[in-house]
Coordinates of C-alpha atoms in Angstrom, one line a residue:
X16 CA 97.5 16.5 -43.7
X17 CA 99.6 14.1 -41.7
X18 CA 101.4 12.9 -44.9
X19 CA 102.3 16.4 -45.8
X20 CA 103.9 17.0 -42.4
X21 CA 105.9 13.7 -42.7
X22 CA 107.2 14.7 -46.2
X23 CA 108.3 18.1 -44.9
X24 CA 110.0 16.5 -42.0
X25 CA 111.9 14.1 -44.1
X26 CA 113.2 17.1 -46.2
X27 CA 114.1 19.1 -43.1
X28 CA 116.2 16.4 -41.4
X29 CA 119.1 16.4 -44.0
X30 CA 119.2 20.1 -44.0
X31 CA 119.5 20.3 -40.3
X32 CA 122.2 17.7 -40.3
X33 CA 124.1 19.5 -43.1
X34 CA 123.8 22.7 -41.2
X35 CA 125.1 21.2 -38.1
X36 CA 128.1 19.8 -40.0
X37 CA 129.1 23.1 -41.3
X38 CA 128.0 23.2 -44.9
X39 CA 128.5 21.3 -48.2
X40 CA 131.6 19.6 -49.7
X41 CA 132.6 22.7 -51.7
X42 CA 133.7 24.4 -48.5
X43 CA 137.3 23.5 -47.6
X44 CA 137.9 22.0 -44.3
X45 CA 138.9 24.3 -41.5
X46 CA 142.5 24.4 -41.0
X47 CA 143.9 22.7 -38.0
X48 CA 144.9 24.9 -35.3
X49 CA 146.9 24.4 -32.3
X50 CA 143.7 24.7 -30.1
X51 CA 142.2 21.3 -30.0
X52 CA 139.7 22.5 -27.4
X53 CA 137.9 24.5 -30.1
X54 CA 137.3 21.4 -32.2
X55 CA 136.0 19.5 -29.4
X56 CA 133.5 22.2 -28.5
X57 CA 132.3 22.4 -32.1
X58 CA 131.8 18.6 -32.2
X59 CA 129.7 18.7 -29.0
X60 CA 127.5 21.4 -30.4
X61 CA 126.8 19.4 -33.5
X62 CA 126.0 16.3 -31.4
X63 CA 123.6 18.2 -29.3
X64 CA 121.9 19.7 -32.3
X65 CA 121.5 16.2 -33.9
X66 CA 120.0 14.8 -30.7
X67 CA 117.5 17.6 -30.6
X68 CA 116.5 17.0 -34.2
X69 CA 116.2 13.3 -33.5
X70 CA 113.9 13.9 -30.5
X71 CA 111.8 16.3 -32.5
X72 CA 111.5 13.7 -35.4
X73 CA 110.7 11.0 -32.9
X74 CA 108.0 13.1 -31.3
X75 CA 106.5 14.1 -34.6
X76 CA 106.5 10.5 -36.1
X77 CA 105.0 9.0 -32.9
X78 CA 102.0 11.4 -33.1
X79 CA 101.4 11.3 -36.8
X80 CA 100.8 7.7 -37.7
X81 CA 99.3 7.3 -41.1
X82 CA 95.9 5.7 -41.4
X83 CA 96.0 2.0 -41.7
X84 CA 99.4 1.7 -39.8
X85 CA 99.1 -0.3 -36.6
X86 CA 101.0 1.0 -33.6
X87 CA 102.4 -1.9 -31.6
X88 CA 101.4 -2.0 -28.0
X89 CA 104.0 -0.9 -25.5
X90 CA 105.3 2.0 -27.8
X91 CA 107.8 4.5 -26.4
X92 CA 106.4 7.5 -24.7
X93 CA 108.5 10.6 -24.0
X94 CA 109.8 10.9 -20.5
X95 CA 107.4 12.4 -18.1
X96 CA 104.4 11.1 -19.9
X97 CA 103.8 14.4 -21.6
X98 CA 102.6 14.5 -25.2
X99 CA 104.5 17.1 -27.3
X100 CA 102.6 20.2 -28.3
X101 CA 100.9 20.0 -31.6
X102 CA 100.9 16.2 -31.7
X103 CA 97.8 14.3 -32.7
X104 CA 96.9 11.3 -30.6
X105 CA 95.1 8.5 -32.5
X106 CA 92.6 6.8 -30.1
X107 CA 92.6 3.1 -30.2
X108 CA 89.2 1.5 -29.9
X109 CA 88.7 -2.2 -29.2
X110 CA 85.0 -2.8 -29.0
X111 CA 83.9 -6.2 -27.7
X112 CA 80.9 -7.9 -29.3
X113 CA 77.8 -7.3 -27.1
X114 CA 76.7 -10.3 -25.0
X115 CA 73.1 -11.3 -25.9
X116 CA 70.8 -10.8 -23.0
X117 CA 67.6 -12.9 -22.7
X118 CA 64.8 -10.6 -21.6
X119 CA 61.6 -12.4 -20.3
X120 CA 58.4 -11.5 -22.1
X121 CA 56.5 -9.0 -20.1
X122 CA 52.9 -9.9 -19.1
X123 CA 50.2 -7.6 -20.7
X124 CA 49.0 -4.8 -18.4
X125 CA 46.3 -6.0 -16.0
X126 CA 47.2 -9.7 -16.3
X127 CA 47.7 -11.6 -13.1
X128 CA 49.7 -14.8 -13.0
X129 CA 47.7 -17.6 -11.7
X130 CA 49.3 -19.4 -8.7
X131 CA 50.1 -23.0 -9.3
X132 CA 47.4 -25.3 -7.9
X133 CA 47.4 -28.9 -7.1
X134 CA 45.3 -31.2 -9.2
X135 CA 42.0 -31.8 -7.4
X136 CA 41.4 -35.2 -6.0
X137 CA 38.7 -37.2 -7.9
X138 CA 35.4 -37.1 -6.0
X139 CA 32.4 -39.4 -6.2
X140 CA 29.5 -37.6 -7.5
X141 CA 26.5 -38.1 -5.3
X142 CA 23.7 -40.1 -6.8
X143 CA 20.8 -37.7 -7.6
X144 CA 17.2 -38.5 -8.4
X145 CA 16.9 -41.7 -6.4
X146 CA 13.8 -41.7 -4.3
X147 CA 14.1 -41.4 -0.5
X148 CA 11.8 -41.6 2.5
X149 CA 12.2 -39.9 5.9
X150 CA 10.8 -41.2 9.1
X151 CA 8.3 -38.7 10.6
X152 CA 7.8 -40.4 14.0
X153 CA 9.1 -43.5 15.6
X154 CA 8.5 -46.6 13.4
X155 CA 9.2 -50.3 13.8
X156 CA 11.2 -52.4 11.3
X157 CA 9.6 -55.7 10.5
X158 CA 10.6 -58.8 8.6
X159 CA 7.5 -58.6 6.4
X160 CA 4.7 -56.2 5.4
X161 CA 2.4 -56.1 8.4
X162 CA 2.1 -56.2 12.1
X163 CA 1.6 -60.0 11.9
X164 CA 5.4 -60.2 11.5
X165 CA 6.2 -60.3 15.2
X166 CA 8.5 -59.4 16.9
X167 CA 9.9 -56.2 15.2
X168 CA 13.5 -56.5 14.0
X169 CA 14.3 -53.0 15.0
X170 CA 13.0 -49.4 15.4
X171 CA 13.9 -46.1 13.8
X172 CA 13.7 -42.5 15.2
X173 CA 12.5 -39.4 13.5
X174 CA 14.5 -38.0 10.5
X175 CA 16.1 -41.3 9.6
X176 CA 16.6 -41.6 5.9
X177 CA 15.4 -44.6 4.0
X178 CA 15.7 -45.9 0.4
X179 CA 12.4 -47.4 -0.7
X180 CA 12.8 -50.7 -2.6
X181 CA 9.2 -52.0 -3.0
X182 CA 5.6 -51.3 -2.1
X183 CA 2.6 -53.5 -1.3
X184 CA -0.8 -51.8 -0.9
X185 CA -2.0 -54.5 1.5
X186 CA 0.0 -55.8 4.5
X187 CA -0.9 -58.5 6.9
X188 CA -3.4 -58.1 8.3
X189 CA -3.9 -54.7 6.6
X190 CA -2.4 -51.4 5.5
X191 CA 0.2 -50.4 2.9
X192 CA 3.8 -51.2 3.6
X193 CA 7.2 -50.3 2.2
X194 CA 10.3 -52.4 1.8
X195 CA 13.2 -50.1 2.6
X196 CA 16.9 -50.0 3.1
X197 CA 18.2 -47.9 6.1
X198 CA 20.7 -45.5 4.5
X199 CA 24.1 -45.8 6.2
X200 CA 23.2 -49.1 8.0
X201 CA 22.3 -51.2 4.9
X202 CA 19.5 -53.0 6.9
X203 CA 16.6 -54.1 4.7
X204 CA 13.2 -54.5 6.3
X205 CA 9.6 -53.4 6.1
X206 CA 7.9 -50.2 7.6
X207 CA 4.4 -49.0 7.5
X208 CA 3.7 -46.7 4.5
X209 CA 1.3 -44.6 6.4
X210 CA 1.9 -40.8 6.0
X211 CA 1.9 -40.4 9.8
X212 CA 5.1 -42.6 9.9
X213 CA 7.1 -41.8 6.7
X214 CA 7.3 -39.1 4.0
X215 CA 8.7 -40.1 0.6
X216 CA 9.9 -38.0 -2.4
X217 CA 7.8 -40.2 -4.7
X218 CA 4.3 -41.7 -4.5
X219 CA 4.9 -45.1 -2.9
X220 CA 2.2 -46.7 -5.1
X221 CA 4.6 -46.1 -8.1
X222 CA 7.3 -48.3 -6.7
X223 CA 7.7 -51.9 -7.9
X224 CA 5.9 -54.7 -6.1
X225 CA 8.0 -57.1 -4.0
X226 CA 9.4 -60.2 -5.8
X227 CA 8.5 -62.3 -2.8
X228 CA 6.9 -61.7 0.6
X229 CA 8.1 -63.9 3.6
X230 CA 5.6 -66.1 5.3
X231 CA 4.0 -64.7 8.4
X232 CA 5.2 -66.3 11.6
X233 CA 3.0 -69.2 12.6
X234 CA 1.1 -68.3 15.8
X235 CA 0.9 -70.9 18.5
X236 CA -2.1 -73.1 18.2
X237 CA -4.8 -72.3 20.7
X238 CA -7.2 -75.2 19.9
X239 CA -6.2 -78.6 18.5
X240 CA -7.3 -79.0 14.9
X241 CA -10.5 -81.1 14.5
X242 CA -9.9 -84.7 13.9
X243 CA -10.9 -85.6 10.3
X244 CA -12.8 -88.7 9.5
X245 CA -10.4 -91.2 7.9
X246 CA -10.8 -91.0 4.1
X247 CA -8.7 -92.0 1.1
X248 CA -5.8 -89.6 0.8
X249 CA -6.8 -88.5 -2.7
X250 CA -10.3 -87.3 -1.4
X251 CA -9.1 -85.3 1.6
X252 CA -9.0 -81.5 1.1
X253 CA -6.2 -79.5 2.6
X254 CA -6.6 -78.2 6.2
X255 CA -6.8 -74.4 6.3
X256 CA -6.2 -72.7 9.7
X257 CA -4.9 -69.5 11.3
X258 CA -6.8 -67.4 8.8
X259 CA -6.6 -63.6 9.0
X260 CA -7.5 -60.9 6.6
X261 CA -7.7 -57.1 6.1
X262 CA -8.8 -54.7 3.4
X263 CA -7.5 -51.3 2.1
X264 CA -9.5 -49.1 -0.3
X265 CA -8.3 -45.8 -1.8
X266 CA -11.9 -44.8 -2.3
X267 CA -13.5 -46.0 0.9
X268 CA -17.1 -45.5 -0.2
X269 CA -16.7 -47.1 -3.6
X270 CA -16.6 -50.9 -3.4
X271 CA -18.8 -53.1 -1.2
X272 CA -16.7 -56.2 -0.6
X273 CA -17.6 -58.8 1.9
X274 CA -15.2 -60.8 4.0
X275 CA -13.2 -63.3 1.9
X276 CA -14.7 -66.8 1.9
X277 CA -12.0 -69.4 2.7
X278 CA -13.0 -72.9 2.1
X279 CA -10.8 -76.1 1.8
X280 CA -12.8 -77.2 -1.2
X281 CA -11.9 -74.2 -3.4
X282 CA -9.6 -72.2 -1.2
X283 CA -10.8 -68.6 -1.7
X284 CA -13.8 -66.6 -3.1
X285 CA -14.4 -62.8 -3.1
X286 CA -17.9 -61.2 -3.5
X287 CA -17.8 -57.5 -4.5
X288 CA -19.9 -54.8 -6.1
X289 CA -19.9 -51.0 -6.4
X290 CA -22.1 -49.1 -3.9
X291 CA -23.2 -47.0 -6.9
X292 CA -23.0 -49.3 -9.9
X293 CA -23.6 -48.3 -13.5
X294 CA -27.3 -48.1 -14.6
X295 CA -28.8 -51.5 -15.2
X296 CA -26.4 -53.4 -13.0
X297 CA -26.9 -54.8 -9.6
X298 CA -25.9 -57.6 -7.3
X299 CA -22.6 -59.4 -6.9
X300 CA -20.1 -58.1 -9.5
X301 CA -22.0 -54.9 -10.4
X302 CA -19.5 -52.4 -11.7
X303 CA -16.5 -54.7 -11.1
X304 CA -14.1 -55.2 -14.0
X305 CA -11.9 -58.0 -12.6
X306 CA -10.3 -59.5 -9.5
X307 CA -6.6 -60.5 -9.4
X308 CA -5.3 -63.2 -7.0
X309 CA -1.6 -63.8 -6.1
X310 CA -0.2 -66.4 -3.9
X311 CA 3.3 -65.0 -3.2
X312 CA 5.0 -68.1 -1.7
X313 CA 3.9 -70.3 -4.6
X314 CA 4.3 -67.9 -7.5
X315 CA 0.7 -68.5 -8.5
X316 CA -1.5 -65.8 -10.0
X317 CA -5.0 -65.8 -11.5
X318 CA -7.3 -63.1 -12.9
X319 CA -11.1 -63.7 -12.6
X320 CA -13.8 -61.7 -14.3
X321 CA -16.9 -63.7 -13.3
X322 CA -18.7 -63.2 -10.0
X323 CA -18.3 -64.6 -7.5
X324 CA -14.7 -64.2 -8.0
X325 CA -12.9 -67.5 -7.2
X326 CA -9.2 -68.1 -7.1
X327 CA -9.4 -71.3 -9.2
X328 CA -12.1 -70.0 -11.6
X329 CA -15.8 -70.8 -11.5
X330 CA -18.4 -68.4 -10.2
X331 CA -22.1 -68.3 -9.3
X332 CA -23.3 -70.5 -7.8
X333 CA -20.1 -72.4 -7.0
X334 CA -16.4 -72.1 -7.4
X335 CA -14.3 -74.7 -9.1
X336 CA -12.8 -77.2 -6.7
X337 CA -9.1 -77.2 -5.9
X338 CA -7.2 -78.7 -8.9
X339 CA -5.4 -82.0 -8.4
X340 CA -2.8 -83.9 -10.3
X341 CA -3.0 -87.6 -11.5
X342 CA -2.0 -88.7 -8.0
X343 CA -4.9 -86.8 -6.4
X344 CA -2.6 -84.2 -4.8
X345 CA -3.9 -80.5 -4.7
X346 CA -2.0 -78.2 -7.1
X347 CA -1.7 -74.5 -7.6
X348 CA -3.8 -74.3 -10.7
X349 CA -4.3 -76.9 -13.4
X350 CA -0.9 -78.4 -14.0
X351 CA 0.8 -76.2 -11.4
X352 CA 3.1 -77.2 -8.6
X353 CA 1.9 -79.4 -5.8
X354 CA 0.7 -77.7 -2.6
X355 CA 2.9 -78.3 0.4
X356 CA 2.5 -77.6 4.1
X357 CA 3.3 -74.0 5.1
X358 CA 2.2 -70.5 5.8
X359 CA 0.9 -68.5 2.8
X360 CA 0.1 -64.9 2.0
X361 CA -2.5 -64.2 -0.7
X362 CA -3.1 -60.8 -2.2
X363 CA -6.4 -59.9 -3.8
X364 CA -7.0 -56.7 -5.8
X365 CA -10.5 -55.7 -6.9
X366 CA -10.7 -53.4 -9.9
X367 CA -13.8 -51.3 -10.8
X368 CA -14.6 -50.7 -14.4
X369 CA -12.4 -48.0 -16.0
X370 CA -15.3 -45.8 -17.0
X371 CA -16.2 -45.4 -13.3
X372 CA -12.9 -43.7 -12.6
X373 CA -12.8 -45.3 -9.2
X374 CA -9.7 -46.8 -7.4
X375 CA -9.1 -50.4 -6.6
X376 CA -9.4 -52.2 -3.2
X377 CA -6.9 -54.7 -1.8
X378 CA -7.4 -57.7 0.5
X379 CA -4.6 -59.4 2.3
X380 CA -5.2 -63.0 3.5
X381 CA -2.7 -65.0 5.5
X382 CA -3.3 -68.7 6.4
X383 CA -1.7 -72.0 7.2
X384 CA -2.2 -75.0 4.8
X385 CA -1.7 -78.5 6.0
X386 CA -1.9 -81.1 3.2
X387 CA -3.1 -84.6 4.3

């Protein structure tokens, strides 16, 4: 449509110009007259008509720009800013490329963002399952298993927590004792295992036996030792003094055990029998399976199954004499270490026969040995 208007306009322009000039070439020029003012007026009219046509053409050509023709910026606009009637304005569109926008991923409905937390500091897991004991009433700490270990090395009040280390059924002079560590203080000592003193999370009898038991303090001598008749050194037996003993039986009415026999010739003998022995048995050793001896300071042990039960073997009627080496010195068993002066603790355990289903008894003997 715009192209048609432009063609028509191009045809119209010459016609208007010709008309304003007064016709074609066939018409003879107007004769000159003596009125020059008339010619001037005619020329002015033609000029005004040509200017009007030019303005019309300019207005039409400025509004009808063919498709594909670029109008330079800053083009002329008719005075007053008005667009001629009937003109078509071609809008100019300069679209900028859209700037990409990063949109954060939305959290699913109901999700709550967890606040940042600091990494927890490593903690030491407490040791679980280890046996403990608790003091029931005031109890003394001693250097060894028994009241013979005087004076006490300390005392503990109720609710004190202990870690049990070892157990001995027979203290000195008697009773069961626990070797313990005082929790928090680290002190290691002995306390009575009596239920009136301590309560443990395990049966104390299931704890290990002590590797060694300290010698009991030597009490002051009340009487001077008897003067021995001079004899060859090899024939003199050791001197045994400060003897004390005590017994503990789990079944009090089961085993009839007499006082230990302490003799410098054979050191120790135990006579024992059941109060209610199996049928057909009677006398010393009736219903007894074995007797175990242990000298803690010397590391010597012996199991005897023959009555009377002697620490260096033997039996009825006599025990075997104290063993000696080639120099005549007494030894702990045949070929064992030489006996030296000192305080010794001897544990003795009497075992009934298994078929009786009776519990054992323990004797604890402490003594001082002086070797000639």
